[in-house]
CSV table of C-alpha atoms in Angstrom, one decimal:
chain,number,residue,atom,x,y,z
A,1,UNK,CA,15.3,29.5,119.9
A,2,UNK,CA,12.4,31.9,118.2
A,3,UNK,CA,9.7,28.7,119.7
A,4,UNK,CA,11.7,28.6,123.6
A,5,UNK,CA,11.8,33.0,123.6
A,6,UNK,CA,8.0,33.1,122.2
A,7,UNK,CA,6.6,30.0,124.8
A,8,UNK,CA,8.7,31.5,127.5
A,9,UNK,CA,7.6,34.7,126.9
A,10,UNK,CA,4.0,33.5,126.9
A,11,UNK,CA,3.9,31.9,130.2
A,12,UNK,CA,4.8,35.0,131.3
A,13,UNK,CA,8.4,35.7,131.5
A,14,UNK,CA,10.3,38.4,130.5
A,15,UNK,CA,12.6,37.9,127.7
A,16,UNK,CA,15.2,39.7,125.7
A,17,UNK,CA,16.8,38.9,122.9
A,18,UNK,CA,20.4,39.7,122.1
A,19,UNK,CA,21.9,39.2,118.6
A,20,UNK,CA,25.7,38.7,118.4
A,21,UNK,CA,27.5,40.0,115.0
A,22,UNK,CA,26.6,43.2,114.4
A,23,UNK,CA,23.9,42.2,112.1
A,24,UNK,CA,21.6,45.0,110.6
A,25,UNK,CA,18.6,45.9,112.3
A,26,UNK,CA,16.1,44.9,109.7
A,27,UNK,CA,17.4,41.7,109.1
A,28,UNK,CA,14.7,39.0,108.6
A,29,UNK,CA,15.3,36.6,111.0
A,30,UNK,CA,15.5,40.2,113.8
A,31,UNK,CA,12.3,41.3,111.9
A,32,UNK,CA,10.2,37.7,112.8
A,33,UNK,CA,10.6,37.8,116.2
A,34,UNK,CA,9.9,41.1,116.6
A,35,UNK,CA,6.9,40.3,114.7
A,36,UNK,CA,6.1,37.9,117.3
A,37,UNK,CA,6.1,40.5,120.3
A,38,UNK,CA,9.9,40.1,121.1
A,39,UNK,CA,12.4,42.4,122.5
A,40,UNK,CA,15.4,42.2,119.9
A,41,UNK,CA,18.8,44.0,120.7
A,42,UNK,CA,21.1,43.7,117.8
A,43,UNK,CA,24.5,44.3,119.5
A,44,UNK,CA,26.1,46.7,116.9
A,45,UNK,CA,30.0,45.7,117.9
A,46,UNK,CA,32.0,43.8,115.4
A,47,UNK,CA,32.4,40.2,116.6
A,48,UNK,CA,36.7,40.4,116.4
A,49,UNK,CA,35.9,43.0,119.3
A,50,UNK,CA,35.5,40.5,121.8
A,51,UNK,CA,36.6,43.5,124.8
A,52,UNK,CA,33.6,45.8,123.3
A,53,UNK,CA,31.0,42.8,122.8
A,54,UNK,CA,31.9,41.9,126.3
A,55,UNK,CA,31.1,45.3,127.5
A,56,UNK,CA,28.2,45.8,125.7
A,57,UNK,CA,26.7,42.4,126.3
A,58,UNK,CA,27.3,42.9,130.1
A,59,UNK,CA,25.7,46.5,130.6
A,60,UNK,CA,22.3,44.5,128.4
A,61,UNK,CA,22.2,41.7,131.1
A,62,UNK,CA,22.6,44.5,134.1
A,63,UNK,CA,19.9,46.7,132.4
A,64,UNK,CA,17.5,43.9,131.9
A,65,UNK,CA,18.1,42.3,135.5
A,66,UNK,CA,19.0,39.3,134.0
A,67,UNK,CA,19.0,35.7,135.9
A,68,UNK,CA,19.5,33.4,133.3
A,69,UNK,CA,21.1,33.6,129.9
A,70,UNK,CA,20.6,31.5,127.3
A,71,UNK,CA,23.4,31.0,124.7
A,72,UNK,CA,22.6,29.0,121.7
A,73,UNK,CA,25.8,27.8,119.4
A,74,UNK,CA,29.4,27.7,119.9
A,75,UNK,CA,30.1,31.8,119.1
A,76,UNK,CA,27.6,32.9,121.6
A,77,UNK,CA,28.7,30.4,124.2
A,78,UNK,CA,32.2,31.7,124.1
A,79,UNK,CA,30.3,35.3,124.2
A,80,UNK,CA,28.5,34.6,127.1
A,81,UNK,CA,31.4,33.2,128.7
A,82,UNK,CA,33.5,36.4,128.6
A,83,UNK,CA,30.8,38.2,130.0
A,84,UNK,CA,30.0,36.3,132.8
A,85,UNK,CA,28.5,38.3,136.0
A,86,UNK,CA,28.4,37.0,139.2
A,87,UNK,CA,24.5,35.8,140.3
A,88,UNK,CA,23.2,35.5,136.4
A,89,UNK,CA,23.0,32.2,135.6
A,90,UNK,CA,24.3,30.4,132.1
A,91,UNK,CA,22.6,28.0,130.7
A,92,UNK,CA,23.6,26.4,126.8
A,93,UNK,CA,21.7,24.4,124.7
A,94,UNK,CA,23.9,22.3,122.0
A,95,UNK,CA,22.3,21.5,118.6
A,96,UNK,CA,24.9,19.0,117.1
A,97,UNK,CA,28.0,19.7,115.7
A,98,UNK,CA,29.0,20.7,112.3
A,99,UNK,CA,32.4,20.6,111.0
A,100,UNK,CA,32.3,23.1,108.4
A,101,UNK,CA,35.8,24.9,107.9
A,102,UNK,CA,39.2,25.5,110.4
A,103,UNK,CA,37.6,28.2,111.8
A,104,UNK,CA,34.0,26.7,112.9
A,105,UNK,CA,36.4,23.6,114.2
A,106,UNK,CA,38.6,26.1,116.3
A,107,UNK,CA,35.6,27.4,117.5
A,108,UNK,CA,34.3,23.8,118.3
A,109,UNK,CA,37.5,23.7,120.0
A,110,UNK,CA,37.1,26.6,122.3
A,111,UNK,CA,33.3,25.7,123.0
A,112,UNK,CA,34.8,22.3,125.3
A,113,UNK,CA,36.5,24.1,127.4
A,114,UNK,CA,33.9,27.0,128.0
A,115,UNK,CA,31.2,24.7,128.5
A,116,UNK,CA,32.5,23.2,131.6
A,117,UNK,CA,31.9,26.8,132.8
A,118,UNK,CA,28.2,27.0,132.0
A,119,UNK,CA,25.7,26.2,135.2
A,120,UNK,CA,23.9,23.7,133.2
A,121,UNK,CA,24.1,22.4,129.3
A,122,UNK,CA,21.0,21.3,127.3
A,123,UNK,CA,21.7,18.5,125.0
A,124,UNK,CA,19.1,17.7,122.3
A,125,UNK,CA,19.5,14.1,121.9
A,126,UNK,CA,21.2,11.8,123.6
A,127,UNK,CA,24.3,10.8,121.5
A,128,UNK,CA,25.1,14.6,122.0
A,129,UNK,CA,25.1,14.4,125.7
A,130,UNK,CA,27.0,11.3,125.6
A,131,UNK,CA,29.8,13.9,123.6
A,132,UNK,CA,29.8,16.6,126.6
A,133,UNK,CA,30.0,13.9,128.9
A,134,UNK,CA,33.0,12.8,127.1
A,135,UNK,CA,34.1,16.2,126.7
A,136,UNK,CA,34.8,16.5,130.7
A,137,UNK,CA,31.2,18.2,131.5
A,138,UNK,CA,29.4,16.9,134.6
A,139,UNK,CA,27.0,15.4,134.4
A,140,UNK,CA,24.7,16.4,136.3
A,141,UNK,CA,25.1,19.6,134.1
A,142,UNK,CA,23.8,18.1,131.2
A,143,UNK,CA,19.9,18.1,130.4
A,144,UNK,CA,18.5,16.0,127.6
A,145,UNK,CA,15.8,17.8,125.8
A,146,UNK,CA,15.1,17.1,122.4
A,147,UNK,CA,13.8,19.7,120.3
A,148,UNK,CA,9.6,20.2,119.9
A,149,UNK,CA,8.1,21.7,116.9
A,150,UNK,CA,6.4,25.2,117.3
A,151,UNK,CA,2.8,24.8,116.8
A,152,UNK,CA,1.7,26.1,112.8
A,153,UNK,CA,-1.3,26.0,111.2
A,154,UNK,CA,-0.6,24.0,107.7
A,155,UNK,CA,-1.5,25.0,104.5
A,156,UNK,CA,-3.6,22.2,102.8
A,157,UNK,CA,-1.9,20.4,99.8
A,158,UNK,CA,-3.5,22.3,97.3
A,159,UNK,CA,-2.4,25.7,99.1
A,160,UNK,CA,1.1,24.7,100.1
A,161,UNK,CA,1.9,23.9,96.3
A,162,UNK,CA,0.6,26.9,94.6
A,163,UNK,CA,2.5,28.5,97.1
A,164,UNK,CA,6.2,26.7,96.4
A,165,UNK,CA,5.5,26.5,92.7
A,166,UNK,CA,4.9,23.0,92.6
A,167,UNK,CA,2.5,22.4,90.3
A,168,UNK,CA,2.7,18.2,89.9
A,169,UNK,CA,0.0,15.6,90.4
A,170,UNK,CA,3.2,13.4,90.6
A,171,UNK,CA,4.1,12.1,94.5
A,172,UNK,CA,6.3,14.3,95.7
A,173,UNK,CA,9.7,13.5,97.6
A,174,UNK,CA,10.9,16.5,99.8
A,175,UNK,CA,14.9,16.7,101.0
A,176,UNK,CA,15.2,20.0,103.3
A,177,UNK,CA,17.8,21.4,105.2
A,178,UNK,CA,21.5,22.9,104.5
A,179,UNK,CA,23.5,21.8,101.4
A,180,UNK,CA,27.1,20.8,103.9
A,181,UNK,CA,28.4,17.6,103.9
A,182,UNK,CA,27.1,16.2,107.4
A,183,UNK,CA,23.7,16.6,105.9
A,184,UNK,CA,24.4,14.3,103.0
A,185,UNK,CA,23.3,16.3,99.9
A,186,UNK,CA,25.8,14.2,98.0
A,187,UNK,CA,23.7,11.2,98.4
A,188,UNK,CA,20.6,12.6,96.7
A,189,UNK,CA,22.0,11.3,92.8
A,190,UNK,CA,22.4,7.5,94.5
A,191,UNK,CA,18.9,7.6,95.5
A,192,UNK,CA,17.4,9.3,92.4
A,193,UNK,CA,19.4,6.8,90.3
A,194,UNK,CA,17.6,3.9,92.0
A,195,UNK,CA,14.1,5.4,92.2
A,196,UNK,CA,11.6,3.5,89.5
A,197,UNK,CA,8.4,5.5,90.5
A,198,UNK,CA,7.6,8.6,88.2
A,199,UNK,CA,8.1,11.6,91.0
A,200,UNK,CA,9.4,14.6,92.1
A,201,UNK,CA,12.4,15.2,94.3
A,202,UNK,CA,11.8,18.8,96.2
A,203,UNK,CA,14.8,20.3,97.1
A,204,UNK,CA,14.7,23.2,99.9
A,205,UNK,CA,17.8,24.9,101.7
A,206,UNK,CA,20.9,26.4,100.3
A,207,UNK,CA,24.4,25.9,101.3
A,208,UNK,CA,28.2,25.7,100.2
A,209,UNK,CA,27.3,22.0,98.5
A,210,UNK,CA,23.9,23.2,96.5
A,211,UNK,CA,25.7,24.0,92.9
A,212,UNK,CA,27.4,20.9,93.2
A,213,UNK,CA,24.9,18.7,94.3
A,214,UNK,CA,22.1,20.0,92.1
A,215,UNK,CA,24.7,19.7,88.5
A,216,UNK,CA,25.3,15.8,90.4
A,217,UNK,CA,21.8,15.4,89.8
A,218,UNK,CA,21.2,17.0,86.5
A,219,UNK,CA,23.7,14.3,85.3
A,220,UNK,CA,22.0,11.3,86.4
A,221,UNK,CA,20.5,9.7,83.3
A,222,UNK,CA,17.3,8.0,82.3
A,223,UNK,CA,16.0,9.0,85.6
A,224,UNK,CA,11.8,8.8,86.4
A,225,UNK,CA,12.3,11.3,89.0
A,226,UNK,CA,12.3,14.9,88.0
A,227,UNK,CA,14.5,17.6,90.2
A,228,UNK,CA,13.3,20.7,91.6
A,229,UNK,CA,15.3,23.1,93.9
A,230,UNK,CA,12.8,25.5,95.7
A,231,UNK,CA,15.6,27.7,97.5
A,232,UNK,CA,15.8,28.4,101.1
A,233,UNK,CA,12.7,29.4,102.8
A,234,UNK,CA,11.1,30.5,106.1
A,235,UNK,CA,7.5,28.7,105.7
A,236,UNK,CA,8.0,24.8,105.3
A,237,UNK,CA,6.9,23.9,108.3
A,238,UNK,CA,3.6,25.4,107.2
A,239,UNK,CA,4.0,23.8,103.4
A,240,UNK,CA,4.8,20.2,104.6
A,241,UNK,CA,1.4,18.9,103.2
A,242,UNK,CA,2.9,20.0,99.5
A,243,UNK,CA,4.9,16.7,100.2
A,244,UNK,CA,4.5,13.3,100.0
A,245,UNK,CA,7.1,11.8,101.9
A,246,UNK,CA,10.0,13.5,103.5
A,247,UNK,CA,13.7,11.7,103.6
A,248,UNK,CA,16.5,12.4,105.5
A,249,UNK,CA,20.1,11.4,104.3
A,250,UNK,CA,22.2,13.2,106.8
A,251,UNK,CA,25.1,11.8,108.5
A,252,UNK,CA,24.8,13.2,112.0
A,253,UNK,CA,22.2,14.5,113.8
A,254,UNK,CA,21.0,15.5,116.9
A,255,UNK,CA,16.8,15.5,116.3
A,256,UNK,CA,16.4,17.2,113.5
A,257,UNK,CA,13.2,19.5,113.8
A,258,UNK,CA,12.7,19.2,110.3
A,259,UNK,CA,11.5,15.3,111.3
A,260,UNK,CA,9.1,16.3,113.6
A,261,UNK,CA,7.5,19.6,111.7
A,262,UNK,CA,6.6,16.9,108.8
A,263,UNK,CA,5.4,14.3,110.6
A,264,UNK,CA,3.6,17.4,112.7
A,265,UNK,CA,1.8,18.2,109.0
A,266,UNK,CA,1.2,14.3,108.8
A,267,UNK,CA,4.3,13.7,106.1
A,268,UNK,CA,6.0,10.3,107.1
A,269,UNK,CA,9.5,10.2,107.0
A,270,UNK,CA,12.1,7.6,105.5
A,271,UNK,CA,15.4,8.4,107.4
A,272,UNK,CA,18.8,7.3,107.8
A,273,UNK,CA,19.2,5.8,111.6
A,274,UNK,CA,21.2,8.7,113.2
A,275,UNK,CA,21.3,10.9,116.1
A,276,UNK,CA,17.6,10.3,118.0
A,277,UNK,CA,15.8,10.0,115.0
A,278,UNK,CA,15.1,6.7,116.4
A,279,UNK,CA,12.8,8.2,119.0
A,280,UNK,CA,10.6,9.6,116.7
A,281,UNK,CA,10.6,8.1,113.7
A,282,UNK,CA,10.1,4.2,113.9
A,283,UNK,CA,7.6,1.1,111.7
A,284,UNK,CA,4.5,2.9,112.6
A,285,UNK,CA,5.8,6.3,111.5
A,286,UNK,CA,7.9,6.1,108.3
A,287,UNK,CA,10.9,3.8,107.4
A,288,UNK,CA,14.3,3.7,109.5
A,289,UNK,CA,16.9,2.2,107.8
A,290,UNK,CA,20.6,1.4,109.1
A,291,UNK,CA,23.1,4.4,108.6
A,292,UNK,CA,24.3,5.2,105.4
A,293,UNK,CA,22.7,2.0,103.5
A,294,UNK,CA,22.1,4.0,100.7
A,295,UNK,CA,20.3,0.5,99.0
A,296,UNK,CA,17.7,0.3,102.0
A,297,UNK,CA,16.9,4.2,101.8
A,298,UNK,CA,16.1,4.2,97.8
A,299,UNK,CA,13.8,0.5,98.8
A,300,UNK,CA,12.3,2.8,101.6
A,301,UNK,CA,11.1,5.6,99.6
A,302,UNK,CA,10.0,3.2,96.7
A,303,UNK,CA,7.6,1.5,99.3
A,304,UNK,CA,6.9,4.8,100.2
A,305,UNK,CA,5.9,6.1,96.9
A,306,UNK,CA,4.1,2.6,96.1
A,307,UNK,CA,1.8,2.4,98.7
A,308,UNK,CA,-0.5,5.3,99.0
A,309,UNK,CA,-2.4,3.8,102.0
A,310,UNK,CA,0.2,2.8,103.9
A,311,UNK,CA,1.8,6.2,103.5
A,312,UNK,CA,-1.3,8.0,104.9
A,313,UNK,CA,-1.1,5.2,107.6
A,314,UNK,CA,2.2,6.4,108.4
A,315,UNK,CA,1.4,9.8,108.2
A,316,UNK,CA,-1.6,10.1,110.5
A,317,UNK,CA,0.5,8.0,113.2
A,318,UNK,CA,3.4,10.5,112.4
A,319,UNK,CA,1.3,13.5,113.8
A,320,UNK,CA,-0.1,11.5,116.8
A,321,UNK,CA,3.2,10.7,117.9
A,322,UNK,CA,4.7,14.4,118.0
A,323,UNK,CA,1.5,15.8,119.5
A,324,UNK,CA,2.3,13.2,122.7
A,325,UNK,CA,5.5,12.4,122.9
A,326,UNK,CA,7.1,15.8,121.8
A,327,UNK,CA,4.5,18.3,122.9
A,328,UNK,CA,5.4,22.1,123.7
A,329,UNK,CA,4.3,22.5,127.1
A,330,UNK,CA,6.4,19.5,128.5
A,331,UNK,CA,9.4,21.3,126.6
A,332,UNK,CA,8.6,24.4,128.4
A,333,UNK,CA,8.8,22.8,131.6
A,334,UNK,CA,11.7,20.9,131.3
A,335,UNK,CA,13.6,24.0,130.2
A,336,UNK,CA,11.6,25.2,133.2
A,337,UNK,CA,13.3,22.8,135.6
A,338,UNK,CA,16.4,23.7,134.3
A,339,UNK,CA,17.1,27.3,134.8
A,340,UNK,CA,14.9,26.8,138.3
A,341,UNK,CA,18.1,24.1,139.2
C-alpha cells in the first residue's frame, strides 16, 4: 500500500491516506508515510462505531473530491462499503487470506458478500482470483496483479549485518514474516533437525506462534545450525544481503513480497510451491519444491548452503528476473487501467 500511495502520488496524482481504528497519530507505520510526503488522516472513531466511522469516512472522501477509493483488507473493505457515495469509485485489492481467530473468520465472512459490491477487485495471484471467482464476484471485476517490490537501495553484506547484529562468517539462512500458522513457523525445527551444514537460521517477524516456535527450536538437539530471532523490523528489504539464502515454509500464499525484495537484493530463495511463488521463483532462481515436502525443502537449502557458486548463480538471476518481469512502472499502470475501467 505505502509503494501504490508513494508511485501514485509520484506520477502525479493526488492521494490521501485514511487510517481505520483510531490509531494514534504518531504511530510508526502513520509516521513513514508521512515521511515519504503523504497525506495521512488517522480517523479518530473507535472501529465498534461503525455509524461515526461511516460519517467521518464519508465527509474525508467529499472533502478530498475523491474518485476512487482504495480499500486494502477485509475491515476497510466492509468500511468502505458502508460509506459508499454515489460517483466515487471502489476498488479492493485482496492479499490472501489468513484464518487467524472467529473474529478475523467472521470478518472473512462479511468481506464475500461486500466484495461483490466493489467496481473492481485486485487479486495478487492467481489462486486468489480463482477464490473471488468462486466466491460469486464477476469476473470481469477481478484484476490479477501481483505485488512489485518498492525500489531500496541495499546495504552491502558487511553493512546489513552490523546493522541486525549478525556478526557470523557462517552462511546464513533467513525465515521472515509473521509467526501464525499459515506461514508455517512450526516447520522451522523439521528443517533445522535435518540441516548438516554449520549455519545460522535468521529469524525476523513476531507473531502469536514466536514463543512457541522459537522454545521448538531450542529443543532440537545436536543441531549444526545455530538460531537467532532478530525481532520484527521495518528495514529488511534493505538488509537482505545479510543473508544467504532465504526460505519460505508457508502454507498459503498469494506472492509473498518478501520473495521478491530478496531476490531484488540478489538472495535466492528455496520455497515451498504455493500461491504464485511459481512465477517468480523457479530452477534458475532458487529451489521450488512440492508443497509441504518438508524432506525436499531441508535437501534444497543443503544444496543451497553447499554450493556457493551456484547460489550466487541463482542470486544474480533472482534480481534480473524481478527487475523485468515484476517492475514498478508496469504495476503502476495496471493499477492505472484499473481505476481508469
Amino acid at each position: 500500500m505505502r509503494h501504490l500511495c508513494n508511485s501514485l502520488q509520484g506520477a502525479g496524482h493526488d492521494v490521501l491516506v485514511v487510517a481505520l481504528g483510531n490509531p494514534p497519530a504518531d504511530h510508526p507505520w502513520i509516521a513513514r508515510l508521512r515521511a515519504d510526503g503523504l497525506t495521512v488522516v488517522p480517523l479518530a472513531v473507535h472501529p465498534r462505531h461503525l455509524l461515526e466511522e461511516r460519517r467521518a469516512l464519508r465527509a474525508l472522501l467529499a472533502e478530498f473530491k475523491a474518485e476512487v477509493v482504495h480499500s486494502h483488507g477485509y475491515r476497510s473493505d466492509i468500511a468502505v462499503w458502508l460509506a459508499s457515495v454515489p460517483g466515487v469509485r471502489w476498488v479492493s485489492t485482496v492479499h490472501g487470506f489468513t484464518h487467524l481467530d472467529v473474529r478475523t473468520t467472521v470478518y472473512q465472512i462479511i468481506d464475500r458478500l461486500v466484495l461483490r459490491r466493489a467496481h473492481g477487485v485486485v487479486a495478487v495471484s492467481a489462486a486468489i482470483r480463482a477464490e473471488l471467482i468462486r466466491w460469486g464476484i464477476r469476473p470481469a471485476r477481478v484484476h490479477m496483479i501481483r505485488n512489485t517490490p518498492p525500489a531500496t537501495e541495499p546495504a552491502d553484506r558487511d553493512e546489513a549485518r552490523a546493522l541486525l547484529d549478525l556478526a557470523t562468517t557462517l552462511p546464513v539462512v533467513a525465515w521472515i514474516g509473521r509467526f501464525s500458522p499459515e506461514k508455517g513457523p512450526d516447520r522451522l525445527p523439521a528443517l533445522v533437525r535435518q540441516l548438516r551444514t554449520t549455519c545460522v537460521l535468521a529469524l525476523v517477524g513476531d507473531g502469536a506462534l514466536r514463543a512457541e516456535t522459537l522454545d521448538a527450536l531450542a529443543s532440537v538437539g545436536g543441531s549444526s545450525t545455530t538460531v537467532r530471532w532478530l525481532g520484527a523490523r521495518g528495514d529488511v528489504a534493505r538488509l537482505m544481503r545479510a543473508f544467504d539464502v532465504l526460505v519460505l515454509t508457508s502454507r498459503s500464499e498469494g506472492m509473498p513480497m518478501v520473495v521478491l525484495e530478496a531476490m531484488a537484493s540478489g538472495v535466492p530463495v528455496v520455497s515451498f510451491d504455493v500461491g504464485d511463488v511459481r512465477c517468480a521463483v523457479d530452477a534458475t532462481t532458487g529451489w521450488l519444491v512440492p508443497a509441504a515436502d518438508e524432506t525436499q525443502l531441508a535437501e534444497a537449502v543443503e544444496i543451497a548452503l553447499r554450493d556457493v557458486e551456484n547460489r550466487r548463480r541463482k542470486g544474480a538471476a533472482a534480481g534480473a528476473r524481478v527487475a523485468v518481469d515484476f517492475s514498478t512502472d508496469a504495476w503502476i499502470e495496471a493499477h492505472r487501467r484499473v481505476y481508469e475501467g
